[in-house]
C-alpha cells in the first residue's frame, strides 16, 4: 500500500475540482482561420498588417454555444475553460479596453457571454484561460516569442522597446481581467498563460511576475472572486497557485513541486495543436483518450481536454467523434472518475486503480486471459462486478499468497477500457 499524498490547503475552492476531474478546454480565436496552429503568428513571424486581415474575415456563422455545452456535458465534462484571449491578443469578449475584439469582426457580438450562459445551463462550471502574453498590444515589449522579433536585429529590438512601456500593458492586462471577473458572474477557475523568465541568447529578458504584476493581479482576482482557483503560470512562489498544470504529458505518479504534492490538472489535445488545425493528423485513438483520463485520475489529477473549434464556430467531425468516445465510455463508467482519486493499492500490470472510499476501480488496458491477479488483496474484497453492466465477477482468494484472483470473461467486453468495481470490506 502507498500513502495517498495530501497537498497543502489552497486559497480557492478545491472541493468541486477534485470531485469533477474532467473538463473541456476551448481554444478559439483568429488563428482558427489560418487553421495551422494557434502560434501561427509567431511561427511564421506574421506582421500585424497581414494577421489583422483575419479580423475582417472572422465570421463564425455556425457558432452555437448551446451545442458545444451539450457535447461537453454528454462527454462527461463538468467544467469548461475557454480562451478569452490567446497570445495573438484577440479578445472574444466585448472589452471596453480594446478594439481588437469579436464585436469588431463580422461576428459583431460578445462571444463569451452566450458561451458562459450555455455551459452553466448544462450544469458545467465556467473557467477562463487568459493569455498574459499579447502579440498585438503596442506596449507589450518585444522578446524572443514576439512575431516581430524575427524581423529585427537585437539592436533594433532594444530600440523598439524604448517605445513600449510594460506598465501601460500591465494596466491593460489588469483592467481586462477585472472586466472578465466582474461582468460574467461566478468564474470558478482562471488559467493564466504564461511566464518565461529565462533570457534569450542575446541576453534579452523573457517575462516574469514583475512584468505581469502577478502579486497584485492575484490579489485583485481573489478579491473579486474569493472562491476562484488560479493556476501556476504567473511565475509566483509555490504557495500562490491553487492548481499546477503540466501540459501534453501523462504523469506516472502524483505531481509534486519542490518535493511537495500539489493539486494538479493535465491539459491535453485531441491532436497536436490547441487551436483548430486542419491538416494536423496525430489524432489520438479511442484507447488513448480513455486511458489518459483514467491514468490521470489514478495519479490524483484532473484532465482538461481541448477542442479547437473551426472558424465557422463549430466542432469539426474529428472533434465530435473524439468527444463521443468519452460520451459512450462515461455514460456507463463515470463512477470510476467522479469523486475518485489515487488508490493506496498497487494495480497489476497494464491496469490502473482509482478509488472512492470503499469502492476500488480496476481499469484494464490489456485484456487478460481468464484471470486477473491482485497481489496483497486476498481478504480485501467483499463483492466484485463489471462496472458498465453491473454483472457479477467471481473471485477466489489465496490466503497463502495473499492474492485475490478475478475470474474474467474470455472475451473482452465491448467497452474501450473495461472497469471492474470492487467493493472493499
Ligand atoms: C501553452 C501554449 C498554448 C496553449 C497552452 C495550453 O503554453 O502557448 O498555445 O494555449 O499552453 O496549456
Coordinates of C-alpha atoms and ligand atoms in Angstrom, one line a residue:
X1 CA 0.0 0.0 0.0
X2 CA 1.2 3.5 -0.8
X3 CA 0.2 6.5 1.3
X4 CA -2.1 8.9 -0.6
X5 CA -0.3 12.3 -0.9
X6 CA -2.1 15.3 0.7
X7 CA -1.4 18.6 -0.9
X8 CA -1.2 21.7 1.3
X9 CA -4.5 23.6 1.5
X10 CA -5.1 26.2 -1.2
X11 CA -6.9 29.5 -1.2
X12 CA -9.6 28.8 -3.8
X13 CA -12.5 26.3 -3.6
X14 CA -10.8 23.0 -4.5
X15 CA -13.7 20.7 -3.5
X16 CA -15.6 20.7 -6.8
X17 CA -12.4 20.5 -8.7
X18 CA -11.1 17.3 -7.1
X19 CA -14.6 15.8 -7.4
X20 CA -15.3 16.6 -11.0
X21 CA -12.0 15.5 -12.5
X22 CA -12.8 16.2 -16.2
X23 CA -13.1 19.4 -18.0
X24 CA -13.3 20.9 -21.5
X25 CA -10.6 23.3 -22.7
X26 CA -11.6 25.5 -25.7
X27 CA -9.0 27.4 -27.8
X28 CA -10.8 29.7 -30.2
X29 CA -9.5 32.9 -31.8
X30 CA -8.4 34.4 -35.1
X31 CA -6.0 31.5 -35.5
X32 CA -8.9 29.3 -36.4
X33 CA -8.8 31.0 -39.8
X34 CA -5.3 30.1 -40.9
X35 CA -6.1 26.8 -39.2
X36 CA -2.4 25.8 -38.8
X37 CA -1.7 26.2 -35.1
X38 CA -2.6 28.9 -32.6
X39 CA 1.1 30.0 -32.6
X40 CA 1.0 30.7 -36.3
X41 CA 1.6 34.4 -35.8
X42 CA 4.9 33.6 -34.0
X43 CA 5.9 30.6 -36.1
X44 CA 5.5 32.4 -39.4
X45 CA 6.5 35.8 -37.9
X46 CA 3.4 37.3 -39.3
X47 CA 3.2 41.1 -39.1
X48 CA 0.0 42.8 -37.8
X49 CA -0.9 44.3 -41.2
X50 CA -1.2 40.8 -42.5
X51 CA -2.5 39.0 -39.5
X52 CA -5.3 41.5 -38.9
X53 CA -6.9 40.5 -42.1
X54 CA -8.3 37.7 -40.1
X55 CA -10.3 40.2 -38.1
X56 CA -12.2 41.2 -41.2
X57 CA -13.0 37.6 -42.1
X58 CA -13.8 36.1 -38.7
X59 CA -17.4 35.1 -39.3
X60 CA -18.5 32.2 -37.1
X61 CA -21.9 31.8 -38.6
X62 CA -22.3 28.3 -37.2
X63 CA -21.5 29.3 -33.6
X64 CA -24.0 27.6 -31.2
X65 CA -22.5 27.5 -27.7
X66 CA -25.5 25.5 -26.5
X67 CA -24.4 22.8 -28.9
X68 CA -20.8 23.0 -27.5
X69 CA -22.1 22.8 -24.0
X70 CA -24.4 19.8 -24.8
X71 CA -21.5 17.9 -26.3
X72 CA -19.3 18.7 -23.3
X73 CA -21.9 17.6 -20.9
X74 CA -22.5 14.4 -22.8
X75 CA -18.8 13.6 -22.8
X76 CA -19.0 13.7 -19.0
X77 CA -17.1 17.0 -18.7
X78 CA -18.0 19.1 -15.6
X79 CA -16.3 22.4 -16.3
X80 CA -15.1 24.4 -19.2
X81 CA -12.1 26.7 -19.6
X82 CA -12.3 29.0 -22.6
X83 CA -9.7 31.3 -24.1
X84 CA -10.9 34.8 -23.6
X85 CA -7.7 36.0 -25.3
X86 CA -4.7 33.9 -26.6
X87 CA -1.2 35.1 -27.3
X88 CA -2.3 36.8 -30.5
X89 CA -4.2 39.4 -28.4
X90 CA -7.6 39.0 -30.0
X91 CA -10.5 39.2 -27.4
X92 CA -13.6 37.1 -27.7
X93 CA -15.5 39.3 -25.4
X94 CA -16.6 42.9 -25.8
X95 CA -13.8 44.5 -23.8
X96 CA -14.0 48.3 -23.3
X97 CA -10.2 48.5 -23.3
X98 CA -9.6 47.5 -26.9
X99 CA -11.0 47.4 -30.5
X100 CA -9.2 44.1 -31.2
X101 CA -12.3 42.1 -30.3
X102 CA -15.1 39.9 -31.6
X103 CA -17.5 42.8 -31.7
X104 CA -15.4 44.3 -34.5
X105 CA -15.5 41.2 -36.7
X106 CA -18.4 40.0 -38.8
X107 CA -19.5 38.1 -35.7
X108 CA -20.4 41.6 -34.4
X109 CA -21.0 40.5 -30.8
X110 CA -19.6 39.3 -27.5
X111 CA -18.9 35.6 -27.9
X112 CA -18.1 34.8 -24.3
X113 CA -21.4 35.9 -22.8
X114 CA -23.6 33.3 -24.6
X115 CA -21.0 30.6 -24.0
X116 CA -20.9 31.2 -20.3
X117 CA -24.7 31.1 -20.1
X118 CA -24.9 27.9 -22.3
X119 CA -22.3 25.9 -20.2
X120 CA -23.9 27.0 -17.0
X121 CA -27.3 25.9 -18.3
X122 CA -25.8 22.4 -18.9
X123 CA -24.6 22.4 -15.3
X124 CA -20.9 23.0 -16.0
X125 CA -18.7 25.3 -14.1
X126 CA -17.0 28.1 -16.1
X127 CA -13.3 29.0 -16.2
X128 CA -11.4 31.4 -18.3
X129 CA -8.0 30.9 -19.9
X130 CA -6.3 34.3 -20.3
X131 CA -3.0 34.9 -22.0
X132 CA -0.8 37.3 -20.2
X133 CA 1.3 37.3 -23.4
X134 CA 0.0 39.7 -26.1
X135 CA 1.4 39.9 -29.6
X136 CA -0.9 42.7 -30.6
X137 CA -0.7 45.3 -27.8
X138 CA 1.6 48.1 -28.9
X139 CA 3.1 48.4 -25.4
X140 CA 4.0 44.7 -25.0
X141 CA 7.8 44.8 -25.0
X142 CA 9.3 42.6 -27.7
X143 CA 11.0 39.4 -26.7
X144 CA 12.0 36.2 -28.3
X145 CA 8.5 34.9 -28.6
X146 CA 7.1 38.0 -30.3
X147 CA 6.3 37.7 -34.0
X148 CA 8.2 40.9 -34.8
X149 CA 11.4 39.6 -33.1
X150 CA 12.5 37.6 -36.1
X151 CA 12.3 40.6 -38.3
X152 CA 14.7 42.7 -36.2
X153 CA 18.3 42.7 -35.0
X154 CA 18.9 42.8 -31.3
X155 CA 19.8 46.5 -31.5
X156 CA 16.5 47.1 -33.3
X157 CA 14.6 45.2 -30.7
X158 CA 16.2 47.3 -27.9
X159 CA 15.4 50.4 -29.9
X160 CA 11.8 49.4 -30.5
X161 CA 11.3 48.5 -26.8
X162 CA 12.1 52.1 -25.8
X163 CA 8.7 53.0 -27.1
X164 CA 7.0 50.0 -25.5
X165 CA 6.1 50.5 -21.9
X166 CA 5.3 47.4 -19.9
X167 CA 3.4 49.4 -17.3
X168 CA 0.9 50.5 -19.9
X169 CA 0.4 46.9 -21.0
X170 CA 0.2 45.8 -17.3
X171 CA -2.6 48.2 -16.7
X172 CA -4.4 46.9 -19.7
X173 CA -3.9 43.3 -18.5
X174 CA -5.3 44.0 -15.1
X175 CA -8.2 46.1 -16.4
X176 CA -9.3 43.3 -18.7
X177 CA -9.0 40.6 -16.0
X178 CA -11.1 42.9 -13.8
X179 CA -13.7 43.2 -16.5
X180 CA -13.8 39.4 -17.1
X181 CA -14.3 38.7 -13.4
X182 CA -16.9 41.4 -13.0
X183 CA -19.2 41.0 -15.9
X184 CA -19.7 37.3 -16.3
X185 CA -20.9 36.0 -13.0
X186 CA -19.1 33.4 -11.0
X187 CA -15.9 32.2 -12.6
X188 CA -14.6 29.1 -11.0
X189 CA -11.1 29.0 -12.5
X190 CA -8.6 31.3 -14.0
X191 CA -5.9 29.7 -16.2
X192 CA -3.2 32.3 -16.9
X193 CA -0.7 31.6 -19.7
X194 CA 2.4 32.0 -19.3
X195 CA 5.7 33.3 -17.9
X196 CA 9.2 32.6 -19.4
X197 CA 11.8 34.1 -17.1
X198 CA 14.9 32.9 -19.0
X199 CA 16.7 35.5 -21.2
X200 CA 17.4 34.7 -24.8
X201 CA 20.9 34.1 -26.3
X202 CA 21.5 37.8 -26.7
X203 CA 20.5 38.5 -23.1
X204 CA 17.1 40.0 -23.8
X205 CA 14.8 39.2 -20.9
X206 CA 11.7 37.0 -21.1
X207 CA 8.7 37.8 -18.9
X208 CA 8.2 37.4 -15.2
X209 CA 5.9 38.1 -12.3
X210 CA 7.3 41.7 -12.4
X211 CA 6.1 42.2 -15.9
X212 CA 2.6 41.0 -15.2
X213 CA 2.4 42.5 -11.7
X214 CA 1.4 38.9 -10.7
X215 CA 1.1 39.6 -6.9
X216 CA -1.3 42.5 -7.5
X217 CA -3.1 40.6 -10.2
X218 CA -3.8 37.6 -8.0
X219 CA -4.8 39.8 -5.1
X220 CA -7.4 41.5 -7.3
X221 CA -8.6 38.2 -8.7
X222 CA -9.2 36.7 -5.3
X223 CA -10.9 39.9 -4.0
X224 CA -13.3 39.9 -7.0
X225 CA -14.0 36.1 -6.9
X226 CA -13.0 34.7 -3.5
X227 CA -13.6 31.0 -4.4
X228 CA -11.8 31.1 -7.7
X229 CA -8.9 28.7 -8.5
X230 CA -5.8 30.1 -10.1
X231 CA -3.2 28.1 -12.0
X232 CA 0.6 28.1 -11.8
X233 CA 1.8 30.1 -14.8
X234 CA 2.3 33.6 -13.3
X235 CA 5.8 32.9 -12.1
X236 CA 4.8 33.2 -8.4
X237 CA 6.2 31.2 -5.4
X238 CA 4.7 27.8 -4.7
X239 CA 2.3 28.9 -2.0
X240 CA 0.4 31.0 -4.6
X241 CA -1.1 28.8 -7.3
X242 CA -4.0 26.6 -6.4
X243 CA -3.6 24.3 -9.4
X244 CA -0.5 23.0 -11.3
X245 CA -0.9 22.4 -15.0
X246 CA 1.5 20.1 -16.7
X247 CA 0.6 20.1 -20.4
X248 CA 0.8 17.5 -23.1
X249 CA 2.3 14.9 -20.7
X250 CA 1.0 12.0 -18.7
X251 CA 2.3 11.9 -15.2
X252 CA 3.1 8.4 -13.8
X253 CA 2.6 9.5 -10.2
X254 CA 1.0 12.3 -8.2
X255 CA 2.5 15.5 -9.4
X256 CA 5.0 17.2 -7.0
X257 CA 6.6 20.6 -7.0
X258 CA 9.7 21.3 -4.9
X259 CA 9.2 17.8 -3.5
X260 CA 5.7 18.5 -2.3
X261 CA 2.4 17.1 -3.7
X262 CA 0.2 19.6 -5.3
X263 CA -3.3 19.8 -6.8
X264 CA -2.9 19.3 -10.5
X265 CA -4.6 19.1 -13.9
X266 CA -3.0 18.0 -17.1
X267 CA -4.3 19.6 -20.3
X268 CA -4.3 17.6 -23.5
X269 CA -5.2 18.0 -27.1
X270 CA -7.2 15.6 -29.4
X271 CA -4.5 16.2 -32.0
X272 CA -1.2 18.1 -32.0
X273 CA -2.5 21.7 -31.7
X274 CA -4.8 23.7 -29.4
X275 CA -6.3 25.9 -32.0
X276 CA -8.2 24.4 -34.9
X277 CA -5.5 22.8 -37.2
X278 CA -7.0 21.5 -40.4
X279 CA -4.0 19.4 -41.6
X280 CA -2.7 18.0 -38.3
X281 CA -3.3 14.3 -38.3
X282 CA -2.0 12.9 -35.0
X283 CA -5.5 12.4 -33.6
X284 CA -5.5 10.2 -30.6
X285 CA -7.2 6.8 -30.7
X286 CA -10.2 6.0 -28.5
X287 CA -8.0 3.9 -26.3
X288 CA -5.5 6.7 -25.8
X289 CA -8.3 9.1 -25.0
X290 CA -9.9 7.0 -22.3
X291 CA -6.6 5.8 -20.9
X292 CA -5.4 9.4 -20.5
X293 CA -8.5 10.2 -18.4
X294 CA -8.1 7.0 -16.3
X295 CA -4.4 7.4 -15.9
X296 CA -4.7 11.0 -14.8
X297 CA -7.3 10.2 -12.1
X298 CA -5.3 7.2 -11.0
X299 CA -2.5 9.6 -10.2
X300 CA -4.8 12.0 -8.3
X301 CA -5.2 14.6 -11.0
X302 CA -7.7 16.2 -13.4
X303 CA -7.9 16.1 -17.2
X304 CA -8.6 19.2 -19.2
X305 CA -9.3 18.0 -22.7
X306 CA -9.1 20.6 -25.5
X307 CA -11.3 21.3 -28.5
X308 CA -10.3 23.8 -31.2
X309 CA -13.5 25.0 -32.9
X310 CA -13.3 26.0 -36.5
X311 CA -13.5 29.5 -37.9
X312 CA -17.2 28.8 -38.7
X313 CA -17.7 28.3 -34.9
X314 CA -18.2 24.5 -35.0
X315 CA -16.6 21.4 -33.5
X316 CA -15.3 19.5 -36.6
X317 CA -16.2 15.9 -37.2
X318 CA -13.0 14.6 -35.7
X319 CA -13.5 16.5 -32.5
X320 CA -17.1 15.3 -32.3
X321 CA -16.0 11.7 -32.7
X322 CA -13.4 12.1 -30.0
X323 CA -16.0 13.6 -27.7
X324 CA -18.3 10.8 -28.5
X325 CA -15.6 8.3 -27.3
X326 CA -15.8 10.0 -23.9
X327 CA -19.6 10.2 -24.0
X328 CA -20.0 6.5 -24.6
X329 CA -17.5 5.5 -22.0
X330 CA -18.6 7.9 -19.4
X331 CA -22.2 7.0 -19.8
X332 CA -21.5 3.7 -18.0
X333 CA -18.2 4.2 -16.3
X334 CA -18.2 7.7 -14.8
X335 CA -18.4 6.3 -11.3
X336 CA -14.7 5.4 -11.6
X337 CA -13.9 9.0 -12.3
X338 CA -16.1 11.4 -10.3
X339 CA -15.1 11.7 -6.7
X340 CA -12.2 9.3 -7.3
X341 CA -8.5 9.7 -6.7
X342 CA -5.4 7.6 -6.5
X343 CA -5.7 4.3 -4.6
X344 CA -3.2 3.1 -2.0
X345 CA -3.3 -0.3 -3.6
X346 CA -0.8 -1.4 -6.3
X347 CA -2.5 -2.1 -9.6
X348 CA -1.5 -5.2 -11.6
X349 CA 0.5 -4.7 -14.9
X350 CA -1.4 -2.9 -17.6
X351 CA -4.1 -1.8 -15.2
X352 CA -4.9 1.4 -13.3
X353 CA -6.7 1.8 -10.0
X354 CA -8.9 4.7 -8.9
X355 CA -10.7 4.7 -5.6
X356 CA -13.7 6.4 -4.0
X357 CA -13.9 5.4 -0.3
X358 CA -14.8 1.7 -0.2
X359 CA -15.1 1.3 -3.9
X360 CA -12.0 0.4 -5.8
X361 CA -12.0 0.6 -9.6
X362 CA -9.8 -1.6 -11.7
X363 CA -9.3 -0.3 -15.3
X364 CA -7.9 -2.9 -17.7
X365 CA -5.7 -1.6 -20.5
X366 CA -4.7 -5.0 -21.8
X367 CA -7.4 -7.7 -21.5
X368 CA -6.1 -10.9 -19.8
X369 CA -7.0 -14.5 -20.4
X370 CA -9.5 -15.7 -17.7
X371 CA -7.7 -14.4 -14.7
X372 CA -6.6 -11.1 -13.1
X373 CA -4.4 -11.5 -10.1
X374 CA -4.4 -8.8 -7.4
X375 CA -1.5 -9.1 -5.0
X376 CA -1.9 -8.3 -1.3
X377 CA -5.6 -8.2 -1.6
X378 CA -6.8 -11.7 -0.6
X379 CA -9.0 -10.6 2.2
X380 CA -9.9 -7.1 1.0
X381 CA -12.8 -7.5 -1.4
X382 CA -16.4 -8.3 -0.5
X383 CA -18.0 -8.2 -3.9
X384 CA -16.9 -7.5 -7.5
X385 CA -18.7 -6.6 -10.7
X386 CA -18.0 -5.2 -14.2
X387 CA -18.9 -1.6 -13.9
X388 CA -20.5 -1.0 -17.3
X389 CA -23.2 -3.6 -16.9
X390 CA -23.1 -4.5 -13.2
X391 CA -22.5 -8.2 -13.9
X392 CA -21.1 -10.2 -11.1
X393 CA -17.4 -11.3 -11.2
X394 CA -16.5 -14.3 -9.3
X395 CA -13.2 -14.4 -7.4
X396 CA -11.0 -16.6 -5.3
X397 CA -8.7 -15.7 -2.5
X398 CA -5.5 -17.4 -1.7
X399 CA -4.5 -16.7 1.8
X400 CA -1.1 -18.2 1.5
X401 CA 0.0 -16.0 -1.3
X402 CA -2.3 -13.2 -0.2
X403 CA -3.6 -13.0 -3.8
X404 CA -7.1 -12.3 -5.0
X405 CA -7.9 -13.7 -8.4
X406 CA -10.8 -12.3 -10.5
X407 CA -12.4 -14.7 -13.0
X408 CA -12.6 -12.5 -16.1
X409 CA -14.7 -13.3 -19.1
X410 CA -12.7 -14.7 -22.0
X411 CA -14.0 -12.1 -24.4
X412 CA -13.2 -8.5 -23.6
X413 CA -16.5 -6.6 -23.1
X414 CA -17.3 -4.1 -25.9
X415 CA -16.0 -1.1 -23.8
X416 CA -13.0 0.9 -24.8
X417 CA -11.4 0.4 -21.4
X418 CA -13.4 -2.1 -19.2
X419 CA -13.6 -1.4 -15.5
X420 CA -14.1 -3.7 -12.5
X421 CA -15.8 -2.3 -9.5
X422 CA -14.5 -3.9 -6.3
X423 CA -16.4 -3.3 -3.1
X424 CA -13.9 -3.3 -0.3
X425 CA -14.6 -4.9 3.0
Ligands
LIG1 C1 0.9 26.9 -23.9 C2 0.8 27.4 -25.3 C3 -0.5 27.3 -25.9 C4 -1.7 26.7 -25.1 C5 -1.4 26.3 -23.7 C6 -2.3 25.3 -23.1 O1 1.8 27.4 -23.1 O2 1.4 28.6 -25.5 O3 -0.7 27.7 -27.1 O4 -2.6 27.6 -25.1 O5 -0.2 26.3 -23.3 O6 -1.8 24.9 -21.9

